[in-house]
PDB file of C-alpha atoms in Angstrom:
ATOM      1  CA  UNK A 197       7.832  50.310 -19.891  1.00  0.00           C
ATOM      2  CA  UNK A 198       7.300  53.481 -21.789  1.00  0.00           C
ATOM      3  CA  UNK A 199       5.621  54.378 -24.928  1.00  0.00           C
ATOM      4  CA  UNK A 200       8.081  55.945 -27.748  1.00  0.00           C
ATOM      5  CA  UNK A 201       7.217  58.999 -29.833  1.00  0.00           C
ATOM      6  CA  UNK A 202       8.959  61.880 -32.041  1.00  0.00           C
ATOM      7  CA  UNK A 203       7.982  65.472 -33.042  1.00  0.00           C
ATOM      8  CA  UNK A 204       8.543  65.160 -36.693  1.00  0.00           C
ATOM      9  CA  UNK A 205       9.617  68.023 -37.560  1.00  0.00           C
ATOM     10  CA  UNK A 206      12.444  66.611 -36.846  1.00  0.00           C
ATOM     11  CA  UNK A 207      13.239  64.870 -38.856  1.00  0.00           C
ATOM     12  CA  UNK A 208      13.432  67.636 -41.194  1.00  0.00           C
ATOM     13  CA  UNK A 209      14.188  71.424 -39.273  1.00  0.00           C
ATOM     14  CA  UNK A 210      17.378  72.500 -40.088  1.00  0.00           C
ATOM     15  CA  UNK A 211      18.108  75.565 -39.251  1.00  0.00           C
ATOM     16  CA  UNK A 212      19.803  77.776 -36.938  1.00  0.00           C
ATOM     17  CA  UNK A 213      19.913  81.422 -36.031  1.00  0.00           C
ATOM     18  CA  UNK A 214      22.903  81.173 -38.854  1.00  0.00           C
ATOM     19  CA  UNK A 215      22.539  78.960 -41.890  1.00  0.00           C
ATOM     20  CA  UNK A 216      19.368  78.075 -43.321  1.00  0.00           C
ATOM     21  CA  UNK A 217      19.882  74.377 -43.912  1.00  0.00           C
ATOM     22  CA  UNK A 218      22.494  72.069 -43.291  1.00  0.00           C
ATOM     23  CA  UNK A 219      20.816  69.145 -45.227  1.00  0.00           C
ATOM     24  CA  UNK A 220      17.560  69.561 -47.604  1.00  0.00           C
ATOM     25  CA  UNK A 221      14.559  69.634 -45.627  1.00  0.00           C
ATOM     26  CA  UNK A 222      12.275  66.231 -46.787  1.00  0.00           C
ATOM     27  CA  UNK A 223       8.193  66.833 -47.588  1.00  0.00           C
ATOM     28  CA  UNK A 224       5.702  65.626 -44.862  1.00  0.00           C
ATOM     29  CA  UNK A 225       5.708  62.308 -46.273  1.00  0.00           C
ATOM     30  CA  UNK A 226       9.224  62.075 -45.861  1.00  0.00           C
ATOM     31  CA  UNK A 227       9.778  62.666 -42.742  1.00  0.00           C
ATOM     32  CA  UNK A 228       6.589  60.683 -42.118  1.00  0.00           C
ATOM     33  CA  UNK A 229       8.218  57.366 -43.749  1.00  0.00           C
ATOM     34  CA  UNK A 230      11.194  58.258 -41.726  1.00  0.00           C
ATOM     35  CA  UNK A 231      10.050  58.301 -38.778  1.00  0.00           C
ATOM     36  CA  UNK A 232       8.281  55.425 -37.989  1.00  0.00           C
ATOM     37  CA  UNK A 233      11.032  53.187 -38.968  1.00  0.00           C
ATOM     38  CA  UNK A 234      12.880  54.369 -35.794  1.00  0.00           C
ATOM     39  CA  UNK A 235      13.000  52.278 -33.793  1.00  0.00           C
ATOM     40  CA  UNK A 236      10.415  51.804 -30.562  1.00  0.00           C
ATOM     41  CA  UNK A 237       8.502  54.407 -32.257  1.00  0.00           C
ATOM     42  CA  UNK A 238       4.573  53.950 -31.592  1.00  0.00           C
ATOM     43  CA  UNK A 239       3.806  57.884 -31.788  1.00  0.00           C
ATOM     44  CA  UNK A 240       3.466  61.297 -33.397  1.00  0.00           C
ATOM     45  CA  UNK A 241       3.524  64.434 -32.900  1.00  0.00           C
ATOM     46  CA  UNK A 242       2.575  66.997 -35.553  1.00  0.00           C
ATOM     47  CA  UNK A 243       1.901  70.846 -36.213  1.00  0.00           C
ATOM     48  CA  UNK A 244       0.104  72.390 -36.610  1.00  0.00           C
ATOM     49  CA  UNK A 245       0.336  74.320 -40.230  1.00  0.00           C
ATOM     50  CA  UNK A 246       3.827  72.543 -41.071  1.00  0.00           C
ATOM     51  CA  UNK A 247       3.034  69.215 -40.687  1.00  0.00           C
ATOM     52  CA  UNK A 248      -1.019  69.175 -40.542  1.00  0.00           C
ATOM     53  CA  UNK A 249      -3.673  71.952 -41.899  1.00  0.00           C
ATOM     54  CA  UNK A 250      -7.158  71.503 -42.693  1.00  0.00           C
ATOM     55  CA  UNK A 251      -6.919  70.726 -45.971  1.00  0.00           C
ATOM     56  CA  UNK A 252      -4.976  67.551 -45.139  1.00  0.00           C
ATOM     57  CA  UNK A 253      -5.917  66.538 -42.083  1.00  0.00           C
ATOM     58  CA  UNK A 254      -8.263  63.104 -43.554  1.00  0.00           C
ATOM     59  CA  UNK A 255      -4.766  62.017 -44.968  1.00  0.00           C
ATOM     60  CA  UNK A 256      -2.652  62.586 -42.241  1.00  0.00           C
ATOM     61  CA  UNK A 257      -5.604  60.304 -40.343  1.00  0.00           C
ATOM     62  CA  UNK A 258      -5.256  57.635 -43.326  1.00  0.00           C
ATOM     63  CA  UNK A 259      -1.625  57.888 -43.908  1.00  0.00           C
ATOM     64  CA  UNK A 260      -1.009  57.066 -39.854  1.00  0.00           C
ATOM     65  CA  UNK A 261      -3.267  54.649 -39.067  1.00  0.00           C
ATOM     66  CA  UNK A 262      -2.084  52.514 -42.678  1.00  0.00           C
ATOM     67  CA  UNK A 263       1.763  53.049 -40.583  1.00  0.00           C
ATOM     68  CA  UNK A 264      -0.244  51.777 -37.707  1.00  0.00           C
ATOM     69  CA  UNK A 265       0.835  54.647 -35.755  1.00  0.00           C
ATOM     70  CA  UNK A 266      -0.628  56.945 -32.749  1.00  0.00           C
ATOM     71  CA  UNK A 267      -1.663  60.463 -32.637  1.00  0.00           C
ATOM     72  CA  UNK A 268      -0.137  61.153 -29.771  1.00  0.00           C
ATOM     73  CA  UNK A 269      -0.034  65.582 -29.754  1.00  0.00           C
ATOM     74  CA  UNK A 270      -0.712  68.766 -32.073  1.00  0.00           C
ATOM     75  CA  UNK A 271       1.580  71.621 -31.302  1.00  0.00           C
ATOM     76  CA  UNK A 272      -0.144  74.653 -32.352  1.00  0.00           C
ATOM     77  CA  UNK A 273       2.319  77.283 -34.783  1.00  0.00           C
ATOM     78  CA  UNK A 274       2.096  80.072 -33.015  1.00  0.00           C
ATOM     79  CA  UNK A 275       5.656  80.302 -32.531  1.00  0.00           C
ATOM     80  CA  UNK A 276       7.240  81.072 -36.303  1.00  0.00           C
ATOM     81  CA  UNK A 277       4.538  83.463 -37.326  1.00  0.00           C
ATOM     82  CA  UNK A 278       5.250  87.482 -38.100  1.00  0.00           C
ATOM     83  CA  UNK A 279       2.290  89.066 -36.713  1.00  0.00           C
ATOM     84  CA  UNK A 280       2.705  86.911 -33.054  1.00  0.00           C
ATOM     85  CA  UNK A 281       5.930  88.558 -33.567  1.00  0.00           C
ATOM     86  CA  UNK A 282       4.817  90.757 -29.832  1.00  0.00           C
ATOM     87  CA  UNK A 283       2.360  87.700 -28.134  1.00  0.00           C
ATOM     88  CA  UNK A 284      -0.827  84.965 -29.136  1.00  0.00           C
ATOM     89  CA  UNK A 285      -3.259  85.497 -26.306  1.00  0.00           C
ATOM     90  CA  UNK A 286      -1.143  88.364 -24.722  1.00  0.00           C
ATOM     91  CA  UNK A 287      -1.187  90.303 -27.431  1.00  0.00           C
ATOM     92  CA  UNK A 288      -2.135  93.592 -26.673  1.00  0.00           C
ATOM     93  CA  UNK A 289      -3.928  94.492 -29.678  1.00  0.00           C
ATOM     94  CA  UNK A 290      -7.265  92.730 -29.387  1.00  0.00           C
ATOM     95  CA  UNK A 291      -7.581  91.166 -32.818  1.00  0.00           C
ATOM     96  CA  UNK A 292      -4.833  89.406 -33.109  1.00  0.00           C
ATOM     97  CA  UNK A 293      -5.271  87.229 -29.385  1.00  0.00           C
ATOM     98  CA  UNK A 294      -9.331  86.434 -30.962  1.00  0.00           C
ATOM     99  CA  UNK A 295      -6.607  85.983 -33.972  1.00  0.00           C
ATOM    100  CA  UNK A 296      -4.470  82.569 -32.315  1.00  0.00           C
ATOM    101  CA  UNK A 297      -7.578  81.681 -29.823  1.00  0.00           C
ATOM    102  CA  UNK A 298      -9.149  81.208 -33.298  1.00  0.00           C
ATOM    103  CA  UNK A 299      -6.283  79.860 -34.243  1.00  0.00           C
ATOM    104  CA  UNK A 300      -6.033  77.301 -31.390  1.00  0.00           C
ATOM    105  CA  UNK A 301      -9.499  76.185 -31.476  1.00  0.00           C
ATOM    106  CA  UNK A 302      -8.530  75.423 -34.859  1.00  0.00           C
ATOM    107  CA  UNK A 303      -6.006  73.442 -33.733  1.00  0.00           C
ATOM    108  CA  UNK A 304      -8.329  71.896 -31.217  1.00  0.00           C
ATOM    109  CA  UNK A 305     -10.772  70.370 -34.218  1.00  0.00           C
ATOM    110  CA  UNK A 306      -7.657  68.794 -35.787  1.00  0.00           C
ATOM    111  CA  UNK A 307      -6.535  67.424 -32.453  1.00  0.00           C
ATOM    112  CA  UNK A 308     -10.528  65.485 -32.207  1.00  0.00           C
ATOM    113  CA  UNK A 309     -10.329  64.921 -35.576  1.00  0.00           C
ATOM    114  CA  UNK A 310      -6.704  62.969 -35.123  1.00  0.00           C
ATOM    115  CA  UNK A 311      -7.763  60.845 -32.493  1.00  0.00           C
ATOM    116  CA  UNK A 312      -5.334  62.885 -30.188  1.00  0.00           C
ATOM    117  CA  UNK A 313      -5.617  63.734 -26.806  1.00  0.00           C
ATOM    118  CA  UNK A 314      -3.066  66.124 -26.467  1.00  0.00           C
ATOM    119  CA  UNK A 315      -2.988  69.898 -27.584  1.00  0.00           C
ATOM    120  CA  UNK A 316       1.156  70.683 -26.272  1.00  0.00           C
ATOM    121  CA  UNK A 317       1.068  74.391 -26.032  1.00  0.00           C
ATOM    122  CA  UNK A 318       4.199  75.952 -26.513  1.00  0.00           C
ATOM    123  CA  UNK A 319       3.140  79.471 -25.902  1.00  0.00           C
ATOM    124  CA  UNK A 320       6.462  80.568 -27.453  1.00  0.00           C
ATOM    125  CA  UNK A 321       6.138  84.705 -28.109  1.00  0.00           C
ATOM    126  CA  UNK A 322       3.727  85.113 -24.277  1.00  0.00           C
ATOM    127  CA  UNK A 323       6.801  87.036 -22.676  1.00  0.00           C
ATOM    128  CA  UNK A 324       9.082  90.014 -23.280  1.00  0.00           C
ATOM    129  CA  UNK A 325      12.020  91.379 -24.334  1.00  0.00           C
ATOM    130  CA  UNK A 326      12.146  94.740 -22.218  1.00  0.00           C
ATOM    131  CA  UNK A 327      11.767  96.321 -18.920  1.00  0.00           C
ATOM    132  CA  UNK A 328       8.540  98.703 -18.930  1.00  0.00           C
ATOM    133  CA  UNK A 329       6.546  96.771 -21.305  1.00  0.00           C
ATOM    134  CA  UNK A 330       4.500  95.164 -20.385  1.00  0.00           C
ATOM    135  CA  UNK A 331       2.109  95.245 -18.009  1.00  0.00           C
ATOM    136  CA  UNK A 332       2.459  91.900 -16.354  1.00  0.00           C
ATOM    137  CA  UNK A 333      -0.694  90.897 -14.694  1.00  0.00           C
ATOM    138  CA  UNK A 334      -2.809  92.300 -17.014  1.00  0.00           C
ATOM    139  CA  UNK A 335      -0.585  89.977 -19.898  1.00  0.00           C
ATOM    140  CA  UNK A 336      -1.046  86.863 -17.495  1.00  0.00           C
ATOM    141  CA  UNK A 337      -4.205  87.101 -16.990  1.00  0.00           C
ATOM    142  CA  UNK A 338      -5.353  87.638 -20.861  1.00  0.00           C
ATOM    143  CA  UNK A 339      -3.042  83.801 -20.761  1.00  0.00           C
ATOM    144  CA  UNK A 340      -4.891  83.152 -17.894  1.00  0.00           C
ATOM    145  CA  UNK A 341      -8.427  83.584 -19.389  1.00  0.00           C
ATOM    146  CA  UNK A 342      -7.689  82.558 -23.423  1.00  0.00           C
ATOM    147  CA  UNK A 343      -6.537  79.249 -21.725  1.00  0.00           C
ATOM    148  CA  UNK A 344      -8.940  79.221 -20.098  1.00  0.00           C
ATOM    149  CA  UNK A 345     -11.265  79.318 -22.453  1.00  0.00           C
ATOM    150  CA  UNK A 346      -9.757  76.821 -25.023  1.00  0.00           C
ATOM    151  CA  UNK A 347      -9.787  74.209 -22.536  1.00  0.00           C
ATOM    152  CA  UNK A 348     -13.743  74.713 -21.505  1.00  0.00           C
ATOM    153  CA  UNK A 349     -14.308  74.675 -25.086  1.00  0.00           C
ATOM    154  CA  UNK A 350     -12.914  71.351 -25.838  1.00  0.00           C
ATOM    155  CA  UNK A 351     -13.184  69.031 -22.295  1.00  0.00           C
ATOM    156  CA  UNK A 352     -12.000  66.082 -24.004  1.00  0.00           C
ATOM    157  CA  UNK A 353      -8.426  67.248 -24.415  1.00  0.00           C
ATOM    158  CA  UNK A 354      -5.941  67.922 -22.380  1.00  0.00           C
ATOM    159  CA  UNK A 355      -4.299  70.700 -22.946  1.00  0.00           C
ATOM    160  CA  UNK A 356      -0.335  70.198 -22.097  1.00  0.00           C
ATOM    161  CA  UNK A 357       1.535  74.074 -21.677  1.00  0.00           C
ATOM    162  CA  UNK A 358       5.034  73.435 -22.065  1.00  0.00           C
ATOM    163  CA  UNK A 359       6.795  75.421 -20.608  1.00  0.00           C
ATOM    164  CA  UNK A 360      10.789  77.589 -21.016  1.00  0.00           C
ATOM    165  CA  UNK A 361      11.965  80.381 -19.120  1.00  0.00           C
ATOM    166  CA  UNK A 362      13.769  82.834 -22.821  1.00  0.00           C
ATOM    167  CA  UNK A 363      13.936  81.825 -26.793  1.00  0.00           C
ATOM    168  CA  UNK A 364      12.306  83.190 -28.714  1.00  0.00           C
ATOM    169  CA  UNK A 365      11.074  85.806 -25.948  1.00  0.00           C
ATOM    170  CA  UNK A 366      13.747  87.059 -22.958  1.00  0.00           C
ATOM    171  CA  UNK A 367      11.118  86.258 -20.576  1.00  0.00           C
ATOM    172  CA  UNK A 368       8.888  83.532 -21.283  1.00  0.00           C
ATOM    173  CA  UNK A 369       5.205  83.597 -18.816  1.00  0.00           C
ATOM    174  CA  UNK A 370       5.516  80.193 -19.135  1.00  0.00           C
ATOM    175  CA  UNK A 371       9.544  79.590 -17.481  1.00  0.00           C
ATOM    176  CA  UNK A 372       9.474  77.090 -14.645  1.00  0.00           C
ATOM    177  CA  UNK A 373       6.969  74.761 -13.169  1.00  0.00           C
ATOM    178  CA  UNK A 374       5.533  75.890 -10.849  1.00  0.00           C
ATOM    179  CA  UNK A 375       5.028  79.357 -12.469  1.00  0.00           C
ATOM    180  CA  UNK A 376       3.117  76.827 -15.434  1.00  0.00           C
ATOM    181  CA  UNK A 377       2.091  74.782 -12.394  1.00  0.00           C
ATOM    182  CA  UNK A 378       0.388  78.173 -11.442  1.00  0.00           C
ATOM    183  CA  UNK A 379      -0.928  79.767 -15.082  1.00  0.00           C
ATOM    184  CA  UNK A 380      -2.882  75.740 -15.317  1.00  0.00           C
ATOM    185  CA  UNK A 381      -4.325  75.380 -12.292  1.00  0.00           C
ATOM    186  CA  UNK A 382      -5.180  79.543 -12.212  1.00  0.00           C
ATOM    187  CA  UNK A 383      -7.745  78.336 -14.752  1.00  0.00           C
ATOM    188  CA  UNK A 384     -10.528  76.381 -13.112  1.00  0.00           C
ATOM    189  CA  UNK A 385      -9.569  73.513 -15.199  1.00  0.00           C
ATOM    190  CA  UNK A 386      -8.641  70.320 -14.713  1.00  0.00           C
ATOM    191  CA  UNK A 387      -7.499  69.482 -18.214  1.00  0.00           C
ATOM    192  CA  UNK A 388      -4.781  71.979 -18.347  1.00  0.00           C
ATOM    193  CA  UNK A 389      -2.133  70.351 -17.165  1.00  0.00           C
ATOM    194  CA  UNK A 390       2.417  70.640 -17.466  1.00  0.00           C
ATOM    195  CA  UNK A 391       4.116  69.479 -20.892  1.00  0.00           C
ATOM    196  CA  UNK A 392       8.518  69.079 -19.287  1.00  0.00           C
ATOM    197  CA  UNK A 393      10.864  69.688 -22.094  1.00  0.00           C
ATOM    198  CA  UNK A 394      14.135  68.814 -20.213  1.00  0.00           C
ATOM    199  CA  UNK A 395      15.888  70.268 -22.309  1.00  0.00           C
ATOM    200  CA  UNK A 396      14.145  73.406 -20.870  1.00  0.00           C
ATOM    201  CA  UNK A 397      14.541  71.922 -17.311  1.00  0.00           C
ATOM    202  CA  UNK A 398      17.993  72.243 -17.955  1.00  0.00           C
ATOM    203  CA  UNK A 399      17.587  76.453 -19.445  1.00  0.00           C
ATOM    204  CA  UNK A 400      15.886  76.562 -16.421  1.00  0.00           C
ATOM    205  CA  UNK A 401      18.521  75.301 -14.068  1.00  0.00           C
ATOM    206  CA  UNK A 402      15.799  72.855 -12.866  1.00  0.00           C
ATOM    207  CA  UNK A 403      16.945  69.438 -11.980  1.00  0.00           C
ATOM    208  CA  UNK A 404      14.295  68.429 -13.991  1.00  0.00           C
ATOM    209  CA  UNK A 405      13.245  64.829 -11.489  1.00  0.00           C
ATOM    210  CA  UNK A 406      11.258  67.786  -8.413  1.00  0.00           C
ATOM    211  CA  UNK A 407       9.749  68.780 -11.805  1.00  0.00           C
ATOM    212  CA  UNK A 408       7.921  65.389 -11.573  1.00  0.00           C
ATOM    213  CA  UNK A 409       7.352  65.603  -7.858  1.00  0.00           C
ATOM    214  CA  UNK A 410       5.315  69.013  -7.788  1.00  0.00           C
ATOM    215  CA  UNK A 411       3.704  68.358 -10.847  1.00  0.00           C
ATOM    216  CA  UNK A 412       2.052  65.734  -8.685  1.00  0.00           C
ATOM    217  CA  UNK A 413       2.007  67.190  -5.346  1.00  0.00           C
ATOM    218  CA  UNK A 414       0.211  69.864  -7.046  1.00  0.00           C
ATOM    219  CA  UNK A 415      -2.280  67.276  -8.410  1.00  0.00           C
ATOM    220  CA  UNK A 416      -1.097  64.928 -11.000  1.00  0.00           C
ATOM    221  CA  UNK A 417      -0.801  67.766 -14.412  1.00  0.00           C
ATOM    222  CA  UNK A 418       2.029  65.946 -15.606  1.00  0.00           C
ATOM    223  CA  UNK A 419       0.819  65.175 -18.346  1.00  0.00           C
ATOM    224  CA  UNK A 420       3.149  64.969 -21.567  1.00  0.00           C
ATOM    225  CA  UNK A 421       7.276  64.290 -21.983  1.00  0.00           C
ATOM    226  CA  UNK A 422       9.606  65.804 -24.668  1.00  0.00           C
ATOM    227  CA  UNK A 423      13.689  64.701 -23.889  1.00  0.00           C
ATOM    228  CA  UNK A 424      16.979  65.971 -25.018  1.00  0.00           C
ATOM    229  CA  UNK A 425      19.315  67.524 -23.513  1.00  0.00           C
ATOM    230  CA  UNK A 426      22.380  70.358 -22.677  1.00  0.00           C
ATOM    231  CA  UNK A 427      25.034  71.699 -22.029  1.00  0.00           C
ATOM    232  CA  UNK A 428      22.955  73.628 -18.945  1.00  0.00           C
ATOM    233  CA  UNK A 429      22.498  77.783 -21.196  1.00  0.00           C
ATOM    234  CA  UNK A 430      20.957  77.031 -23.973  1.00  0.00           C
ATOM    235  CA  UNK A 431      17.960  74.426 -25.538  1.00  0.00           C
ATOM    236  CA  UNK A 432      20.544  72.863 -27.864  1.00  0.00           C
ATOM    237  CA  UNK A 433      17.922  69.806 -28.541  1.00  0.00           C
ATOM    238  CA  UNK A 434      21.486  67.250 -28.650  1.00  0.00           C
ATOM    239  CA  UNK A 435      21.377  63.255 -28.349  1.00  0.00           C
ATOM    240  CA  UNK A 436      19.597  62.056 -24.433  1.00  0.00           C
ATOM    241  CA  UNK A 437      22.670  61.169 -22.276  1.00  0.00           C
ATOM    242  CA  UNK A 438      25.271  62.708 -24.867  1.00  0.00           C
ATOM    243  CA  UNK A 439      25.252  65.807 -22.412  1.00  0.00           C
ATOM    244  CA  UNK A 440      23.893  64.143 -18.400  1.00  0.00           C
ATOM    245  CA  UNK A 441      22.917  60.674 -17.266  1.00  0.00           C
ATOM    246  CA  UNK A 442      22.967  60.703 -13.241  1.00  0.00           C
ATOM    247  CA  UNK A 443      20.017  63.089 -13.954  1.00  0.00           C
ATOM    248  CA  UNK A 444      17.438  60.990 -16.823  1.00  0.00           C
ATOM    249  CA  UNK A 445      17.402  58.219 -13.726  1.00  0.00           C
ATOM    250  CA  UNK A 446      16.845  60.654 -11.472  1.00  0.00           C
ATOM    251  CA  UNK A 447      14.312  61.787 -13.395  1.00  0.00           C
ATOM    252  CA  UNK A 448      12.645  57.815 -14.371  1.00  0.00           C
ATOM    253  CA  UNK A 449      12.784  56.336 -10.930  1.00  0.00           C
ATOM    254  CA  UNK A 450      10.336  59.659 -10.662  1.00  0.00           C
ATOM    255  CA  UNK A 451       8.332  59.414 -13.403  1.00  0.00           C
ATOM    256  CA  UNK A 452       7.915  55.391 -11.907  1.00  0.00           C
ATOM    257  CA  UNK A 453       6.783  56.563  -8.203  1.00  0.00           C
ATOM    258  CA  UNK A 454       4.897  59.782  -9.536  1.00  0.00           C
ATOM    259  CA  UNK A 455       2.577  56.857 -11.167  1.00  0.00           C
ATOM    260  CA  UNK A 456       2.800  58.979 -15.184  1.00  0.00           C
ATOM    261  CA  UNK A 457       1.416  56.878 -18.227  1.00  0.00           C
ATOM    262  CA  UNK A 458       2.385  59.487 -20.477  1.00  0.00           C
ATOM    263  CA  UNK A 459       4.430  59.085 -23.758  1.00  0.00           C
ATOM    264  CA  UNK A 460       7.756  59.434 -24.168  1.00  0.00           C
ATOM    265  CA  UNK A 461       8.707  61.965 -26.820  1.00  0.00           C
ATOM    266  CA  UNK A 462      11.853  62.960 -28.418  1.00  0.00           C
ATOM    267  CA  UNK A 463      12.052  66.520 -28.914  1.00  0.00           C
ATOM    268  CA  UNK A 464      15.929  67.135 -30.989  1.00  0.00           C
ATOM    269  CA  UNK A 465      17.122  69.216 -33.947  1.00  0.00           C
ATOM    270  CA  UNK A 466      19.593  67.988 -35.447  1.00  0.00           C
ATOM    271  CA  UNK A 467      20.279  69.905 -37.085  1.00  0.00           C
ATOM    272  CA  UNK A 468      23.792  67.737 -39.014  1.00  0.00           C
ATOM    273  CA  UNK A 469      23.584  64.978 -37.902  1.00  0.00           C
ATOM    274  CA  UNK A 470      21.251  61.822 -38.990  1.00  0.00           C
ATOM    275  CA  UNK A 471      18.439  62.461 -38.409  1.00  0.00           C
ATOM    276  CA  UNK A 472      16.541  59.168 -38.249  1.00  0.00           C
ATOM    277  CA  UNK A 473      20.417  58.217 -36.580  1.00  0.00           C
ATOM    278  CA  UNK A 474      20.783  60.390 -33.161  1.00  0.00           C
ATOM    279  CA  UNK A 475      16.780  60.240 -33.103  1.00  0.00           C
ATOM    280  CA  UNK A 476      16.945  56.796 -32.408  1.00  0.00           C
ATOM    281  CA  UNK A 477      20.262  57.060 -30.078  1.00  0.00           C
ATOM    282  CA  UNK A 478      18.229  59.587 -28.024  1.00  0.00           C
ATOM    283  CA  UNK A 479      15.197  56.594 -27.352  1.00  0.00           C
ATOM    284  CA  UNK A 480      18.290  53.962 -27.077  1.00  0.00           C
ATOM    285  CA  UNK A 481      19.572  55.908 -24.301  1.00  0.00           C
ATOM    286  CA  UNK A 482      16.794  56.278 -22.755  1.00  0.00           C
ATOM    287  CA  UNK A 483      14.937  52.775 -22.317  1.00  0.00           C
ATOM    288  CA  UNK A 484      18.591  52.024 -21.274  1.00  0.00           C
ATOM    289  CA  UNK A 485      18.377  55.094 -18.478  1.00  0.00           C
ATOM    290  CA  UNK A 486      15.078  53.211 -17.621  1.00  0.00           C
ATOM    291  CA  UNK A 487      16.591  49.497 -17.542  1.00  0.00           C
ATOM    292  CA  UNK A 488      18.351  50.497 -15.249  1.00  0.00           C
ATOM    293  CA  UNK A 489      15.173  51.768 -12.783  1.00  0.00           C
ATOM    294  CA  UNK A 490      13.302  48.913 -13.505  1.00  0.00           C
ATOM    295  CA  UNK A 491      15.975  46.862 -12.777  1.00  0.00           C
ATOM    296  CA  UNK A 492      17.849  48.331  -9.558  1.00  0.00           C
ATOM    297  CA  UNK A 493      14.431  50.235  -8.015  1.00  0.00           C
ATOM    298  CA  UNK A 494      15.026  48.481  -4.495  1.00  0.00           C
ATOM    299  CA  UNK A 495      18.751  49.935  -4.712  1.00  0.00           C
ATOM    300  CA  UNK A 496      17.418  53.404  -5.726  1.00  0.00           C
ATOM    301  CA  UNK A 497      15.520  53.350  -2.973  1.00  0.00           C
ATOM    302  CA  UNK A 498      17.330  52.242  -0.916  1.00  0.00           C
ATOM    303  CA  UNK A 499      20.291  54.713  -1.666  1.00  0.00           C
ATOM    304  CA  UNK A 500      17.216  57.719  -1.434  1.00  0.00           C
ATOM    305  CA  UNK A 501      17.079  56.919   2.277  1.00  0.00           C
ATOM    306  CA  UNK A 502      20.552  56.400   2.042  1.00  0.00           C
ATOM    307  CA  UNK A 503      21.886  59.814   1.867  1.00  0.00           C
ATOM    308  CA  UNK A 504      25.106  59.587   1.103  1.00  0.00           C
ATOM    309  CA  UNK A 505      26.795  60.211  -2.157  1.00  0.00           C
ATOM    310  CA  UNK A 506      29.535  58.691  -2.628  1.00  0.00           C
ATOM    311  CA  UNK A 507      27.225  54.855  -2.759  1.00  0.00           C
ATOM    312  CA  UNK A 508      25.192  56.923  -4.816  1.00  0.00           C
ATOM    313  CA  UNK A 509      28.725  57.910  -7.445  1.00  0.00           C
ATOM    314  CA  UNK A 510      29.340  53.953  -6.649  1.00  0.00           C
ATOM    315  CA  UNK A 511      25.690  52.661  -8.099  1.00  0.00           C
ATOM    316  CA  UNK A 512      25.893  55.121 -10.690  1.00  0.00           C
ATOM    317  CA  UNK A 513      29.322  53.987 -11.897  1.00  0.00           C
ATOM    318  CA  UNK A 514      28.830  49.907 -11.741  1.00  0.00           C
ATOM    319  CA  UNK A 515      25.205  50.314 -13.622  1.00  0.00           C
ATOM    320  CA  UNK A 516      26.598  52.134 -16.169  1.00  0.00           C
ATOM    321  CA  UNK A 517      30.065  50.634 -16.627  1.00  0.00           C
ATOM    322  CA  UNK A 518      29.898  47.567 -15.205  1.00  0.00           C
ATOM    323  CA  UNK A 519      32.302  48.683 -12.081  1.00  0.00           C
ATOM    324  CA  UNK A 520      32.487  48.166  -8.500  1.00  0.00           C
TER     325      UNK A 520
END
């Protein structure tokens, strides 16, 4: 069975575009105390500046050790700072590019201090909104240069590029698996790879299982996984299994075939639901899908070779509902 983790901020961020909060946000310490009680959670992802900073890194490390949990990744906050509204490493302002790279260096130092192996880079502001406003080639080159500089300075860390087609920008430079593979490979750094967020992939119109295969074929570039669900048109960050089912079985089957050995991390924002319960539901669903794969690997292998949609439908009905 895989190891499971959760992004700490998922237990506290309750605001959307229209309401500043449907619940009272707990403190970092309160969120951590809640997160460690969720069944099967062995690791925690910390968002830089939100959860962890140079002034509290020692305290957070001790708290994690006391709870017996692993710091799975550090996620630099390059998405909520107004200075980065027109890009971080891709900003046309060299001072902003330098500032963002220095911040990413700071977060990488914190990752080392936390004995954390992954810096998860969702470069959400690196993109554009309007046509004829961005030099696509130059900005992608700045993004490559900055990422390569960071990876070269911290060779013992893995830098996982998390892709998403849009939001907060209308067009993101790390938008889908294929172009993010290109971005990672262009750095020339073996410690730059990919984070798949299932909801981002749904939004991009991808088959997540095939995205896993692409990352494998590109040289084992899948470094990290975020799990959630949505209706396909937006990053709704819903409970896993609330919309999709067969696609998660396909995903976990292909993760197993690819030999993925990383964490399965929950990344959802239960604005109105009880956060610990909603995240626990996601983990229970993923474990259920994982169990289907583990118990039926040979049969799934045969179904894939058979290439018969009706037979696959019968299989899914059997494993989900016990119906022949």
